[in-house]
Amino acid sequence: MANDSAALRTVELYDTREGRQKPLEPRQSGHVGMYVCGVTVYDLTHIGHARVYVFFDVVERFLEHLGYDVTHVRNFTDVDDKIINRAEETGDDPLELSARFIEEFNEDMSALGVRHADHEPKVSECIDEIIEMNETLIERGYAYEVDGDVFYRVEEFDGYGKLSHRDLDEMEAGRSGRTEDEADDKKKHPFDFALWKSSEDDELGWESPWGWGRPGWHIECSVMSTKFLGECFDIHGGGSDLIFPHHENEIAQSEAANDCEPLANHWMHMGLVNVVSEEDDEVEKMSKSLDNFWTTRDVLDEFDNEAVRYFLLTAHYRKPITYSMDNLEEATQRVEYLYATLERIGERLTQLGHTEGDSLPDGELVGSVASTVTGFLPKFEAALADDFNTSEALAVLGDLAKAGNELATEVGSTNPNASPEDLAFSLVAIESHMRKAGSILGVLERPYAEALREIRNLKLQDRDITPEEIEELIAERKEARANEDYERADAIRDELVDHGIELMDKDWGTLWRAR
RNA sequence: GGCCGCGUAGCCAAGUGGAAAGGCAAGGGCCUGCAAAGCCUUGAUUCGUCGGUUCGAAUCCGACCGCGGCCUCCA
């Protein structure tokens, strides 16, 4: 639902093309069209993909929170040489192979809390429109056919290079390392690129005016964005490695075929995910050739889903982020802290006589936390409205959680400085604000007991002790403590610590967690 | 060679012209039978180096050093 006061907030977004941050002014008031380049589905997703789609999920959630109606389009490139090659290796049908990896993609994204886009078109379902755009480009003189291939004539498009801030002559000078391929002979300019590629009769393909063939790599995004968002739209996103040539070519195609420019008002490009090299400790780009590659699946097997999402939001989206065990563990710890805060708030509310689902208690914010609570949402929104400063947003959320813990301590003290009504009112206010912020970032969406248990059990995976054994030891220690046999009680604690298990004594029992 | 970007405490990370957010780790304290968790508290006279602009710069300009990305498929 639109929130009138929030909708007035100006959202500023960086735009790669102009190289500056500028206000989001939707072409259609109150409606934002956003196209995010999807994956080529020939393998499992990696953590770099995860970063992109988690981020744009947050963009969508936040804009909707502000009251915008967002149309989010994310494609699947299911026709591509890499898919065809992979299918040849495995003996699969290319479209069946890509369909399988679309399912894998969806599984990963669902685990990360990434919601489906409004439209998720596939290349194989847009062949007619792709052929049409090719014909338009040929008619308008921007493309030419050579022996069943269709190429885009880059010299014909005046603005070629305006996104990546380079010009054709400079690029030509620097292309010494490029490998030649047979298609180069057919091209009129080395940077001309394929809009349509001829296929062998037994290869994946479709009938076209130029014979049996398949689309080139860039054309599908121009076609799909036009189809679902119109000729021009507000936000176009993807990894920064797509700036050239993919997005540059998209602009060339769309702006030449349609009569609208700029194609997108805001080009938002994600920093890449780096890893620390095991050999020399240097940061390097994650890539298959360096064998430092992390699939989303592997990471999710080892770390809590939400911790992975949290980690991906700890750095600003335009900066690179380094994947490391330390960083993931720290993110896990923060997620645990946030849920433990919700747990503590729940305990204190129970102690104050409130049960979950009760109507809001009447009261006033306790003085010590009042400014933190009232200032929370404005600060949180301001952080995200400033080119999605998620680091700042998480810091603000952390401050709120701290206020919650402060209050929880207050409630537990012998002489609370506030009335039970005000304390309860304040606790509920903090809890609801935390959940609200969580729903925008896509975190804190689980019941705390469930989240804490899942994190705990995941960590226990590589420990040589089971929850049952831990519970037995806790029971034995309880007995010892009742008998004031602290020596035995401490011995049990030490034994558990050796297994990486920490005990936390509460008034009502003993909790444990894995470190 | 061209283009884009980065270099902030032991580590992660915001800030980009007007008193250096936040987190992790570390020290001290409260709490606890002891702990853990939580809370409080300490910590960059300083933001790669050297110059310049300015009343004032981590923030702008220049040079230099170091690092990364793109220019070939890539999120």
mmCIF file of N, CA and C in Angstrom, chain A residues 124-185:
data_model
loop_
_atom_site.group_PDB
_atom_site.id
_atom_site.type_symbol
_atom_site.label_atom_id
_atom_site.label_comp_id
_atom_site.label_asym_id
_atom_site.label_seq_id
_atom_site.Cartn_x
_atom_site.Cartn_y
_atom_site.Cartn_z
ATOM 1 N N SER A 124 13.872 -18.518 -25.378
ATOM 2 C CA SER A 124 13.203 -19.464 -26.264
ATOM 3 C C SER A 124 11.727 -19.128 -26.466
ATOM 4 N N GLU A 125 11.199 -18.268 -25.611
ATOM 5 C CA GLU A 125 9.797 -17.888 -25.734
ATOM 6 C C GLU A 125 9.622 -16.530 -26.399
ATOM 7 N N CYS A 126 10.719 -15.930 -26.825
ATOM 8 C CA CYS A 126 10.636 -14.594 -27.421
ATOM 9 C C CYS A 126 11.246 -14.555 -28.815
ATOM 10 N N ILE A 127 11.319 -15.708 -29.458
ATOM 11 C CA ILE A 127 11.999 -15.776 -30.756
ATOM 12 C C ILE A 127 11.331 -14.878 -31.800
ATOM 13 N N ASP A 128 9.998 -14.876 -31.831
ATOM 14 C CA ASP A 128 9.309 -14.055 -32.834
ATOM 15 C C ASP A 128 9.663 -12.579 -32.682
ATOM 16 N N GLU A 129 9.637 -12.102 -31.447
ATOM 17 C CA GLU A 129 9.944 -10.689 -31.211
ATOM 18 C C GLU A 129 11.406 -10.383 -31.535
ATOM 19 N N ILE A 130 12.264 -11.371 -31.277
ATOM 20 C CA ILE A 130 13.686 -11.165 -31.579
ATOM 21 C C ILE A 130 13.884 -11.028 -33.084
ATOM 22 N N ILE A 131 13.211 -11.877 -33.828
ATOM 23 C CA ILE A 131 13.297 -11.788 -35.288
ATOM 24 C C ILE A 131 12.762 -10.439 -35.771
ATOM 25 N N GLU A 132 11.672 -10.007 -35.147
ATOM 26 C CA GLU A 132 11.102 -8.710 -35.534
ATOM 27 C C GLU A 132 12.079 -7.570 -35.299
ATOM 28 N N MET A 133 12.737 -7.583 -34.136
ATOM 29 C CA MET A 133 13.664 -6.478 -33.845
ATOM 30 C C MET A 133 14.852 -6.524 -34.802
ATOM 31 N N ASN A 134 15.286 -7.730 -35.152
ATOM 32 C CA ASN A 134 16.346 -7.864 -36.139
ATOM 33 C C ASN A 134 15.927 -7.227 -37.466
ATOM 34 N N GLU A 135 14.705 -7.505 -37.872
ATOM 35 C CA GLU A 135 14.226 -6.961 -39.145
ATOM 36 C C GLU A 135 14.183 -5.435 -39.098
ATOM 37 N N THR A 136 13.725 -4.920 -37.972
ATOM 38 C CA THR A 136 13.676 -3.463 -37.822
ATOM 39 C C THR A 136 15.075 -2.870 -37.931
ATOM 40 N N LEU A 137 16.030 -3.507 -37.269
ATOM 41 C CA LEU A 137 17.400 -2.983 -37.282
ATOM 42 C C LEU A 137 17.999 -3.039 -38.689
ATOM 43 N N ILE A 138 17.655 -4.090 -39.414
ATOM 44 C CA ILE A 138 18.154 -4.179 -40.791
ATOM 45 C C ILE A 138 17.515 -3.086 -41.657
ATOM 46 N N GLU A 139 16.186 -2.935 -41.500
ATOM 47 C CA GLU A 139 15.462 -1.913 -42.265
ATOM 48 C C GLU A 139 16.040 -0.522 -42.017
ATOM 49 N N ARG A 140 16.393 -0.284 -40.771
ATOM 50 C CA ARG A 140 16.867 1.053 -40.425
ATOM 51 C C ARG A 140 18.360 1.246 -40.692
ATOM 52 N N GLY A 141 18.989 0.211 -41.207
ATOM 53 C CA GLY A 141 20.394 0.350 -41.579
ATOM 54 C C GLY A 141 21.379 0.101 -40.450
ATOM 55 N N TYR A 142 20.886 -0.420 -39.334
ATOM 56 C CA TYR A 142 21.776 -0.670 -38.203
ATOM 57 C C TYR A 142 22.301 -2.108 -38.176
ATOM 58 N N ALA A 143 21.820 -2.917 -39.101
ATOM 59 C CA ALA A 143 22.253 -4.308 -39.093
ATOM 60 C C ALA A 143 22.327 -4.832 -40.515
ATOM 61 N N TYR A 144 23.118 -5.877 -40.697
ATOM 62 C CA TYR A 144 23.267 -6.452 -42.021
ATOM 63 C C TYR A 144 23.421 -7.958 -41.907
ATOM 64 N N GLU A 145 23.019 -8.641 -42.974
ATOM 65 C CA GLU A 145 23.097 -10.091 -42.976
ATOM 66 C C GLU A 145 24.288 -10.548 -43.810
ATOM 67 N N VAL A 146 24.972 -11.551 -43.313
ATOM 68 C CA VAL A 146 26.044 -12.188 -44.081
ATOM 69 C C VAL A 146 25.905 -13.695 -43.918
ATOM 70 N N ASP A 147 25.557 -14.376 -44.968
ATOM 71 C CA ASP A 147 25.475 -15.849 -44.960
ATOM 72 C C ASP A 147 24.681 -16.410 -43.783
ATOM 73 N N GLY A 148 23.526 -15.865 -43.537
ATOM 74 C CA GLY A 148 22.685 -16.423 -42.471
ATOM 75 C C GLY A 148 22.958 -15.857 -41.094
ATOM 76 N N ASP A 149 24.008 -15.054 -40.956
ATOM 77 C CA ASP A 149 24.259 -14.353 -39.689
ATOM 78 C C ASP A 149 23.792 -12.911 -39.847
ATOM 79 N N VAL A 150 23.336 -12.339 -38.743
ATOM 80 C CA VAL A 150 22.989 -10.924 -38.768
ATOM 81 C C VAL A 150 23.879 -10.212 -37.753
ATOM 82 N N PHE A 151 24.494 -9.132 -38.188
ATOM 83 C CA PHE A 151 25.387 -8.372 -37.305
ATOM 84 C C PHE A 151 24.887 -6.952 -37.103
ATOM 85 N N TYR A 152 25.184 -6.432 -35.941
ATOM 86 C CA TYR A 152 24.875 -5.032 -35.643
ATOM 87 C C TYR A 152 26.035 -4.187 -36.122
ATOM 88 N N ARG A 153 25.733 -3.085 -36.780
ATOM 89 C CA ARG A 153 26.757 -2.206 -37.337
ATOM 90 C C ARG A 153 27.048 -1.105 -36.307
ATOM 91 N N VAL A 154 28.068 -1.312 -35.481
ATOM 92 C CA VAL A 154 28.294 -0.377 -34.367
ATOM 93 C C VAL A 154 28.601 1.046 -34.831
ATOM 94 N N GLU A 155 29.260 1.182 -35.978
ATOM 95 C CA GLU A 155 29.614 2.531 -36.440
ATOM 96 C C GLU A 155 28.389 3.353 -36.804
ATOM 97 N N GLU A 156 27.271 2.673 -37.017
ATOM 98 C CA GLU A 156 26.058 3.374 -37.429
ATOM 99 C C GLU A 156 25.374 4.054 -36.239
ATOM 100 N N PHE A 157 25.694 3.578 -35.038
ATOM 101 C CA PHE A 157 25.022 4.111 -33.846
ATOM 102 C C PHE A 157 25.900 5.179 -33.196
ATOM 103 N N ASP A 158 25.434 6.399 -33.249
ATOM 104 C CA ASP A 158 26.252 7.527 -32.777
ATOM 105 C C ASP A 158 26.706 7.388 -31.331
ATOM 106 N N GLY A 159 25.816 6.916 -30.509
ATOM 107 C CA GLY A 159 26.141 6.891 -29.081
ATOM 108 C C GLY A 159 26.912 5.668 -28.639
ATOM 109 N N TYR A 160 27.437 4.905 -29.582
ATOM 110 C CA TYR A 160 28.084 3.667 -29.151
ATOM 111 C C TYR A 160 29.265 3.958 -28.227
ATOM 112 N N GLY A 161 29.213 3.404 -27.006
ATOM 113 C CA GLY A 161 30.269 3.651 -26.023
ATOM 114 C C GLY A 161 29.848 4.616 -24.926
ATOM 115 N N LYS A 162 28.628 5.142 -25.000
ATOM 116 C CA LYS A 162 28.246 6.176 -24.032
ATOM 117 C C LYS A 162 28.015 5.616 -22.631
ATOM 118 N N LEU A 163 27.725 4.349 -22.525
ATOM 119 C CA LEU A 163 27.542 3.773 -21.191
ATOM 120 C C LEU A 163 28.894 3.456 -20.546
ATOM 121 N N SER A 164 29.764 2.828 -21.311
ATOM 122 C CA SER A 164 31.049 2.401 -20.751
ATOM 123 C C SER A 164 32.133 3.466 -20.922
ATOM 124 N N HIS A 165 31.742 4.616 -21.438
ATOM 125 C CA HIS A 165 32.665 5.753 -21.562
ATOM 126 C C HIS A 165 33.936 5.388 -22.308
ATOM 127 N N ARG A 166 33.753 4.918 -23.490
ATOM 128 C CA ARG A 166 34.912 4.626 -24.329
ATOM 129 C C ARG A 166 34.461 4.817 -25.763
ATOM 130 N N ASP A 167 35.421 4.949 -26.668
ATOM 131 C CA ASP A 167 35.005 5.054 -28.062
ATOM 132 C C ASP A 167 35.697 3.983 -28.899
ATOM 133 N N LEU A 168 35.095 3.751 -30.035
ATOM 134 C CA LEU A 168 35.518 2.623 -30.862
ATOM 135 C C LEU A 168 37.000 2.663 -31.215
ATOM 136 N N ASP A 169 37.523 3.843 -31.492
ATOM 137 C CA ASP A 169 38.932 3.929 -31.901
ATOM 138 C C ASP A 169 39.855 3.481 -30.779
ATOM 139 N N GLU A 170 39.551 3.953 -29.566
ATOM 140 C CA GLU A 170 40.378 3.561 -28.414
ATOM 141 C C GLU A 170 40.329 2.062 -28.189
ATOM 142 N N MET A 171 39.149 1.519 -28.304
ATOM 143 C CA MET A 171 39.008 0.081 -28.061
ATOM 144 C C MET A 171 39.764 -0.726 -29.113
ATOM 145 N N GLU A 172 39.734 -0.241 -30.328
ATOM 146 C CA GLU A 172 40.460 -0.923 -31.392
ATOM 147 C C GLU A 172 41.938 -0.971 -31.067
ATOM 148 N N ALA A 173 42.439 0.157 -30.545
ATOM 149 C CA ALA A 173 43.861 0.229 -30.222
ATOM 150 C C ALA A 173 44.220 -0.788 -29.150
ATOM 151 N N GLY A 174 43.278 -1.063 -28.262
ATOM 152 C CA GLY A 174 43.602 -1.923 -27.126
ATOM 153 C C GLY A 174 43.218 -3.366 -27.329
ATOM 154 N N ARG A 175 42.854 -3.715 -28.536
ATOM 155 C CA ARG A 175 42.322 -5.052 -28.699
ATOM 156 C C ARG A 175 43.371 -6.050 -29.149
ATOM 157 N N SER A 176 44.641 -5.728 -28.906
ATOM 158 C CA SER A 176 45.709 -6.609 -29.382
ATOM 159 C C SER A 176 45.559 -8.035 -28.856
ATOM 160 N N GLY A 177 45.056 -8.170 -27.629
ATOM 161 C CA GLY A 177 44.991 -9.508 -27.046
ATOM 162 C C GLY A 177 43.776 -10.312 -27.463
ATOM 163 N N ARG A 178 42.929 -9.692 -28.244
ATOM 164 C CA ARG A 178 41.693 -10.402 -28.599
ATOM 165 C C ARG A 178 41.972 -11.564 -29.545
ATOM 166 N N THR A 179 41.239 -12.604 -29.328
ATOM 167 C CA THR A 179 41.397 -13.735 -30.228
ATOM 168 C C THR A 179 40.491 -13.532 -31.436
ATOM 169 N N GLU A 180 40.975 -13.899 -32.556
ATOM 170 C CA GLU A 180 40.183 -13.780 -33.768
ATOM 171 C C GLU A 180 39.284 -15.014 -33.880
ATOM 172 N N ASP A 181 38.131 -14.837 -34.418
ATOM 173 C CA ASP A 181 37.349 -16.027 -34.756
ATOM 174 C C ASP A 181 36.803 -15.850 -36.162
ATOM 175 N N GLU A 182 36.270 -16.915 -36.696
ATOM 176 C CA GLU A 182 35.908 -16.869 -38.111
ATOM 177 C C GLU A 182 34.835 -15.824 -38.391
ATOM 178 N N ALA A 183 34.017 -15.505 -37.368
ATOM 179 C CA ALA A 183 32.964 -14.522 -37.570
ATOM 180 C C ALA A 183 33.549 -13.156 -37.891
ATOM 181 N N ASP A 184 34.786 -12.905 -37.403
ATOM 182 C CA ASP A 184 35.402 -11.610 -37.649
ATOM 183 C C ASP A 184 35.520 -11.308 -39.138
ATOM 184 N N ASP A 185 35.715 -12.355 -39.902
ATOM 185 C CA ASP A 185 35.866 -12.143 -41.348
ATOM 186 C C ASP A 185 34.588 -11.606 -41.970
#
